[in-house]
XYZ file of C-alpha atoms in Angstrom:
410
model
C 27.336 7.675 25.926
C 30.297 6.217 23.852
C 30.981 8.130 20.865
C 30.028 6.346 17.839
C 31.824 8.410 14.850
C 27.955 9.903 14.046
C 26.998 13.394 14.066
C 24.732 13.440 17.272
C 21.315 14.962 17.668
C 19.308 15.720 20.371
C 15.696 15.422 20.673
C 13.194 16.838 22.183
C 10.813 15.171 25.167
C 8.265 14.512 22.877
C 10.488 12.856 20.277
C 11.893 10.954 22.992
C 8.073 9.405 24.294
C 7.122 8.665 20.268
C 11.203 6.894 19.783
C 10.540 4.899 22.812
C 6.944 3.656 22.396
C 8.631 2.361 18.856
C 8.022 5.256 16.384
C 10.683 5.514 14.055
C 10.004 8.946 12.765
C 11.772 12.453 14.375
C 10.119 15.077 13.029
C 12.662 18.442 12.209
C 10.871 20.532 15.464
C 11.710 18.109 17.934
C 15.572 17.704 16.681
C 18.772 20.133 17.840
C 22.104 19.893 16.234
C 24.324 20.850 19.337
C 27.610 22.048 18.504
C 27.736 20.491 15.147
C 27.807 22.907 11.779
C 24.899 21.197 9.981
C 25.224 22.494 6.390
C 28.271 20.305 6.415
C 26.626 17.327 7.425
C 26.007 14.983 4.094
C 21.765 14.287 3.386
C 21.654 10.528 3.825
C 23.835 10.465 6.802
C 23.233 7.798 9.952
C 22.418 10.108 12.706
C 22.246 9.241 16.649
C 19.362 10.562 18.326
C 20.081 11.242 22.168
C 17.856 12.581 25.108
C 18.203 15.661 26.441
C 19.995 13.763 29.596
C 22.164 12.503 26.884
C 21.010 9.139 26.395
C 21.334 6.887 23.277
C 17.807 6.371 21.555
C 18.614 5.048 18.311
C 20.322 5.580 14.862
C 18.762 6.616 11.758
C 19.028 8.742 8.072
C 18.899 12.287 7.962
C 16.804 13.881 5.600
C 17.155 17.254 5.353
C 14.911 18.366 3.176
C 11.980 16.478 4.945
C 9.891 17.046 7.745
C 10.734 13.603 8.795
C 13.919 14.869 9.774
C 15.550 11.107 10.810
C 14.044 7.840 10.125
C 15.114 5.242 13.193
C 16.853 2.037 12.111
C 17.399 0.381 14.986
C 17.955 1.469 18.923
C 20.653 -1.014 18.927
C 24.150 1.349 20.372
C 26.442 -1.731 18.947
C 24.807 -1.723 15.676
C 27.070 -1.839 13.105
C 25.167 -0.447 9.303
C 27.267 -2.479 6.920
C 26.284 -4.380 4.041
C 25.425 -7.417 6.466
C 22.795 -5.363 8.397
C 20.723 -4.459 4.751
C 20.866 -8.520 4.251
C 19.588 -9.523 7.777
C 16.586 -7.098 6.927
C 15.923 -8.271 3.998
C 16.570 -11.839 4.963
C 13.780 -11.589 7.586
C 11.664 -9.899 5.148
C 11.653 -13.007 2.900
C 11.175 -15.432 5.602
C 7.891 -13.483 6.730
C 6.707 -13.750 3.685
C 7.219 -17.689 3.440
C 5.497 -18.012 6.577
C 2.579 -15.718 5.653
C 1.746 -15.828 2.010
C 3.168 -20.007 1.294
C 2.707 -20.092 -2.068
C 1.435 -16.745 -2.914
C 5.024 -15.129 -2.290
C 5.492 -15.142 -6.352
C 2.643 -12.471 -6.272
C 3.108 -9.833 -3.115
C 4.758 -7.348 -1.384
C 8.271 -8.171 -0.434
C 9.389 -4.993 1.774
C 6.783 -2.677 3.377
C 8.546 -0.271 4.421
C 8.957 1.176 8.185
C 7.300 -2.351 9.021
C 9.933 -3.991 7.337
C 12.607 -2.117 9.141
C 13.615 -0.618 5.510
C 12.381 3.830 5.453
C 10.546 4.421 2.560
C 10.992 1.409 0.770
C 8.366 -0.380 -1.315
C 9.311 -3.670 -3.237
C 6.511 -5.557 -5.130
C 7.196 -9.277 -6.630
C 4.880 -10.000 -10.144
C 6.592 -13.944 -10.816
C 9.909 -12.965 -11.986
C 10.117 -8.536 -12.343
C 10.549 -7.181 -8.866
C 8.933 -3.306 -8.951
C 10.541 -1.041 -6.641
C 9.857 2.845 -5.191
C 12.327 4.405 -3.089
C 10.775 7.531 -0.850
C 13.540 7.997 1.221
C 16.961 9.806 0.529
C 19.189 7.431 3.137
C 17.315 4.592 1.717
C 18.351 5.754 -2.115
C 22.026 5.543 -1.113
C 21.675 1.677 -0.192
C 19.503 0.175 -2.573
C 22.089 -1.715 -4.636
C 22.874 -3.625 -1.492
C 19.119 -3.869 -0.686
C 18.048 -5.439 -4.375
C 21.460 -7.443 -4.877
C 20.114 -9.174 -1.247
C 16.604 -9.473 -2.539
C 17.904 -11.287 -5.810
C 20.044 -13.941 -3.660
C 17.804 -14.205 -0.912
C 14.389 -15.598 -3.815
C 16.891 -17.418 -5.751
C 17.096 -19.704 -2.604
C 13.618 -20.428 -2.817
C 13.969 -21.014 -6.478
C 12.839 -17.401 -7.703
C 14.849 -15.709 -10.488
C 14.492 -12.527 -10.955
C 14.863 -11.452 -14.470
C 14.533 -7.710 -13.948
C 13.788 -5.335 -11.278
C 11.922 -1.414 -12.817
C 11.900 1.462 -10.097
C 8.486 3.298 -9.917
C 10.100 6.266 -8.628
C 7.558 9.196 -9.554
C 5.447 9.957 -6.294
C 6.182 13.952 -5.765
C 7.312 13.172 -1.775
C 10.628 11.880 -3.159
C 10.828 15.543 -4.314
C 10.403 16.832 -0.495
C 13.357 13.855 0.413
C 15.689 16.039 -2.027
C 15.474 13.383 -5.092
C 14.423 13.232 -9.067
C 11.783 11.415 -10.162
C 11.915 8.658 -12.672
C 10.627 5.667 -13.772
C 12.768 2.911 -15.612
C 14.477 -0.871 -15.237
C 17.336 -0.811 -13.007
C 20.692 -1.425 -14.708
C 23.204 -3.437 -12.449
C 25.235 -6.865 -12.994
C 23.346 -8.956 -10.895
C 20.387 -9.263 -12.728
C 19.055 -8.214 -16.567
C 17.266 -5.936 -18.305
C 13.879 -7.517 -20.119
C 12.337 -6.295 -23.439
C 9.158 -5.556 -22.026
C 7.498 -4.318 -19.294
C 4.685 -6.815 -19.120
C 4.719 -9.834 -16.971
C 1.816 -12.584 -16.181
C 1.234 -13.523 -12.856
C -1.800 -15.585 -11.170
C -3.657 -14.348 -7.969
C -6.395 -16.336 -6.466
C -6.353 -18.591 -9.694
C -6.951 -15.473 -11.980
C -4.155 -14.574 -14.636
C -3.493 -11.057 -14.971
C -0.979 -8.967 -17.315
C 0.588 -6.568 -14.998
C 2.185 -3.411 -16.696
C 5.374 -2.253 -14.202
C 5.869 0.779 -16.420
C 2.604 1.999 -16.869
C 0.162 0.585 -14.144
C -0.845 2.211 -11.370
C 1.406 2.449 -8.235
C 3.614 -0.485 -8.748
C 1.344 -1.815 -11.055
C -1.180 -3.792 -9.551
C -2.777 -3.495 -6.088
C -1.663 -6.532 -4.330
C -2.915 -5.697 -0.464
C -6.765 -6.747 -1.428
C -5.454 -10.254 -2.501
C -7.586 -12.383 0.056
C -10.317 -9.828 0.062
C -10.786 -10.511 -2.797
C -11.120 -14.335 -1.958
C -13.842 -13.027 0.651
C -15.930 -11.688 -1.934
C -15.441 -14.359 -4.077
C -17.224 -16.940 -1.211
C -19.834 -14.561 -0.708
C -21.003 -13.181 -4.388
C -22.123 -16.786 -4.818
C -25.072 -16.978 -6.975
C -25.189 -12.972 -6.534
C -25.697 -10.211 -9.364
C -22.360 -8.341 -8.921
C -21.679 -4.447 -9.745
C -18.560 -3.697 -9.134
C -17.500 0.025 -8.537
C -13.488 1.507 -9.475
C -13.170 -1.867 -10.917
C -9.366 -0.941 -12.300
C -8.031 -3.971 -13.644
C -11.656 -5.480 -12.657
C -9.764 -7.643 -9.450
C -12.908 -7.768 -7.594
C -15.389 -8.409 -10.560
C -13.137 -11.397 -11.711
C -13.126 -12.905 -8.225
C -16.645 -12.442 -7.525
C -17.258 -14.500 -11.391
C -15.007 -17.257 -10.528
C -16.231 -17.697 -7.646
C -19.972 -18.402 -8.636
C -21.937 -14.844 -8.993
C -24.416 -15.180 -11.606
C -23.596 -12.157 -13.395
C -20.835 -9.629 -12.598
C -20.759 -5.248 -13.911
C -17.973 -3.545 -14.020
C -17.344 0.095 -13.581
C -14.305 2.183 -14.102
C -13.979 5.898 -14.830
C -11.370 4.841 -17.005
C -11.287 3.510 -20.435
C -8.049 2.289 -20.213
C -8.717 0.170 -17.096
C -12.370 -0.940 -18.631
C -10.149 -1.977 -21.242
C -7.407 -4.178 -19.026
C -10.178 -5.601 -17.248
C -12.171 -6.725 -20.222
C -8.999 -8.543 -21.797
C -8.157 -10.216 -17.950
C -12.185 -11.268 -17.868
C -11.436 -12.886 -21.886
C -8.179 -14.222 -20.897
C -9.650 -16.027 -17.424
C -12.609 -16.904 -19.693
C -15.252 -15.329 -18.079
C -16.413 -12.821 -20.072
C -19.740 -14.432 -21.068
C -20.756 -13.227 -17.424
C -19.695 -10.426 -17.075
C -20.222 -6.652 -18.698
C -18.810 -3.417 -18.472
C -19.080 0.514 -18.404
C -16.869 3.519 -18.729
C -18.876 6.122 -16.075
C -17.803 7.883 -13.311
C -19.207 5.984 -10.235
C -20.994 9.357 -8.595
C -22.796 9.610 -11.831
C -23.302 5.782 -12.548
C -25.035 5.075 -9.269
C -27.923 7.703 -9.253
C -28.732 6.338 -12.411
C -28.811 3.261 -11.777
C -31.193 4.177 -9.023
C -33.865 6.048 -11.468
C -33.745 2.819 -13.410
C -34.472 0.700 -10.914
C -31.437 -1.362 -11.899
C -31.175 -4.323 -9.461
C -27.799 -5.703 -8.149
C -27.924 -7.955 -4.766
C -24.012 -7.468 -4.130
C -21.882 -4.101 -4.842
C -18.380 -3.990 -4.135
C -16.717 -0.165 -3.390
C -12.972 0.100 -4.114
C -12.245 3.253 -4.730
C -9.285 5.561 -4.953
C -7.747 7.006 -2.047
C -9.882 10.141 -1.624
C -7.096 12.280 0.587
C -3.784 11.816 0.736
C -3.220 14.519 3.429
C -4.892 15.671 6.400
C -5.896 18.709 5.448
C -8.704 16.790 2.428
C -9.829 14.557 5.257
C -13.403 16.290 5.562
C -13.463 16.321 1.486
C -12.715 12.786 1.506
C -15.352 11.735 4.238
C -18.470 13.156 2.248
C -16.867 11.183 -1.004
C -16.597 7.892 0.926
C -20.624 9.007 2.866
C -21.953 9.475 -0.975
C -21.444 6.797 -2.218
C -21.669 4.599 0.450
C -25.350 6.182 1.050
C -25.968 5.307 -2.981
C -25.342 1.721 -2.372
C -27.071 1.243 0.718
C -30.125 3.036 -1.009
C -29.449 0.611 -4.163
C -29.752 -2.177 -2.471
C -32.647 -4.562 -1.516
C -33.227 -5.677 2.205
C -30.681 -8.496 2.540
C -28.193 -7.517 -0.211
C -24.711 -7.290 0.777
C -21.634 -4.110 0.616
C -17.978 -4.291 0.161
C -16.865 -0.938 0.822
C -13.133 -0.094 1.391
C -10.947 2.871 2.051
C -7.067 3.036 1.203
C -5.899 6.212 3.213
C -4.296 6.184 6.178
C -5.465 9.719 6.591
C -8.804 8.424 7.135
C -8.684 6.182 10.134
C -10.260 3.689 10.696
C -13.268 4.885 13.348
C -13.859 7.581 11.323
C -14.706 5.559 8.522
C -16.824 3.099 10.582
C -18.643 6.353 11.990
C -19.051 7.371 8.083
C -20.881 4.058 7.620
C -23.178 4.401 10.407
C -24.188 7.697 8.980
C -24.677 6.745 5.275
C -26.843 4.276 6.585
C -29.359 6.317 9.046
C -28.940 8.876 5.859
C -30.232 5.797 3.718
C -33.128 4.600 6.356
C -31.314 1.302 6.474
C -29.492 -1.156 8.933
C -25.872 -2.345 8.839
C -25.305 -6.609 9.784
C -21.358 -6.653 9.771
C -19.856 -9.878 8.367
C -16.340 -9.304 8.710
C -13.788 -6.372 8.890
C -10.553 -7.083 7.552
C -6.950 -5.230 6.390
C -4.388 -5.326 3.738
C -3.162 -9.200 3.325
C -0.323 -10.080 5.540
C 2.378 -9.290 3.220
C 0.911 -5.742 4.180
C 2.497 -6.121 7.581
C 1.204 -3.191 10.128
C 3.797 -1.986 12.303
C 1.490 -1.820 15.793
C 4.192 1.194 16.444
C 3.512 3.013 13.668
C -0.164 3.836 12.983
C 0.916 5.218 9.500
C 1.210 1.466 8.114
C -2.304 0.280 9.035
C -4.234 1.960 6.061
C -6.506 -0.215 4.012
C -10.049 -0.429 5.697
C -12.750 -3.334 4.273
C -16.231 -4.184 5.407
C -17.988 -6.862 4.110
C -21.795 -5.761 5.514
C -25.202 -6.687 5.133
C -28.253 -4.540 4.387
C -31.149 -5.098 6.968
């Protein structure tokens, strides 16, 4: 193949099958740095992965202090990675969005990652503050480019971004050779606010997200029309809602009709948060709330014959690694089985997951067992993902994560 000016690497059979069926991932077994002294090649550099017959497979960042060895960028030889490239990906990043979410850009996920053709990347929009995590060492090295294009590209739809805070503090960008931190970014294309608050509106519901101190970015966009699902269903419905958080579900399933909504966190600080959204959104005269930690709460609430028709289940990821997977299973089993058991003939479950380390049939087979556990029947309504500003990369399983099950007791 021509030579390019990048270090070469070659990669081993199975490498090659994963690059080809659209993986962008080369793990560090399946690379060999032929003829090259590899201590002097810079972390962060583009890399061209080649088949053992020496054929061009694609070009991608090196990380060497990840198992994820090189992240693809494209399989395009005449690509050229200049500033242009970063603002064609982010360009068609923003007019996905438009096409997807219509209105509801202001509020979701502007770059997702591998789906978005971006390694590692994760770039939230609240109204106006843009929160950002970085998780991949090549990725690092461009980001000025990547958030000056993200700036221009909403201003043309009449977004300006006042302030952009990086959420960098999850412990992989340790294993990518990088510090963690947490902070505004400080550039000349865009300010620095006073505070980290910022209002934004979701389904019709105001919330006060916290970029600095809420969770992951600070507020869990990907159950946005979910949450609209619930909404139409908890009609009329008395609502408990389990992992509430920043009580999403339980403000939904209120405005949209349920006659009386509970909400559960093990958290006083997000009992708290939701408590202020429910006064703020004023519906607070429906709703109540408890501090308890939901294994506890729903036993209880069992022995006193406490009686919900509707109980949503969003809770934490339970693994975030294979090796927790069978942990994880019996968590999601218990308190699915709780529910079930909980709930009269005809009531109805939400019940989620948000690990990709729990797939998807092996949650569905968790169901089925909670329920022959519970001496009940399962009527499935509707199974549905993240929302679409959540793309899933069909090439990369890794990106389809968020399970949901709206389901019927019978």
């Amino acid at each position: 193949m021509k030579d390019r000016g990048f270090v070469q690497a070659t990669v081993s059979l199975k490498g090659e099958k994963a690059i080809k069926r659209g993986h962008p991932w080369v793990y560090d077994e399946e690379l060999d740095f032929k003829d090259v002294n590899y201590d002097e090649v810079p972390n962060g550099s583009l890399i061209d992965v080649i088949s053992q017959k020496g054929s061009y497979l694609g070009t991608g960042f090196l990380s060497k202090n990840s198992k994820i060895r090189v992240r693809i960028l494209s399989n395009n030889a005449n690509e050229r990675f200049n500033d242009e490239f970063w603002k064609r990906r982010v360009h068609y990043a923003i007019s996905y969005r438009q096409a997807v979410m219509h209105e509801d850009i202001s509020c979701s996920r502007l770059i997702h990652g591998e789906s978005d053709g971006i390694p590692g990347l994760t770039v939230d929009l609240y109204t106006d503050v843009l929160s950002t995590e970085v998780l991949s060492y090549g990725t690092e090295g461009v980001k000025n480019i990547i958030y000056k294009a993200l700036v221009d590209e909403l201003k043309l739809i009449g977004i300006n971004v006042r302030g952009i805070y990086e959420r960098n503090e999850a412990q992989i960008r340790v294993k990518e050779g990088l510090e963690l931190f947490k902070g505004w970014y400080e550039c000349d294309f865009v300010g620095v606010p006073d505070s980290p608050l910022t209002d934004i509106v979701e389904n019709g519901i105001k919330y006060t997200v916290d970029v600095e101190n809420g969770q992951k970015t600070g507020f869990f966009l990907d159950q946005k029309y979910n949450r609209q699902a619930v909404a139409r269903l908890g009609k009329g419905m008395k609502v408990l809602d389990c992992f509430t958080h920043t009580g999403s579900f339980a403000l939904n399933a209120a405005k949209g009709g349920a006659t009386h909504v509970t909400a559960v966190d093990v958290s006083q600080t997000a009992v708290d948060m939701a408590r202020h959204n429910a006064e703020v959104n004023g519906l607070d005269d429906r709703m109540d709330f408890i501090c308890e930690d939901v294994f506890e709460l729903l036993p209880r609430l069992a022995k006193e014959h406490a009686y919900y028709n509707f109980i949503i289940l969003d809770p934490p990821a339970f693994t975030k690694s294979r090796k927790t997977t069978d942990n994880a299973k019996r968590g999601y089993k218990e308190i699915n089985y709780r529910a079930m058991r909980m709930l009269p003939r005809g009531g109805y479950l939400a019940t989620c997951s948000c690990s990709h380390f729990m797939p998807n049939e092996m949650f569905y087979r968790m169901l089925k067992e909670a329920a022959s556990d519970a001496g009940v029947g399962l009527k499935l309504i509707e199974e549905r993902r993240a929302a679409p500003d959540h793309p899933v990369s069909m090439s990369v399983p890794e990106t389809d994560y968020l399970k949901f099950y709206l389901l019927q007791i019978v």
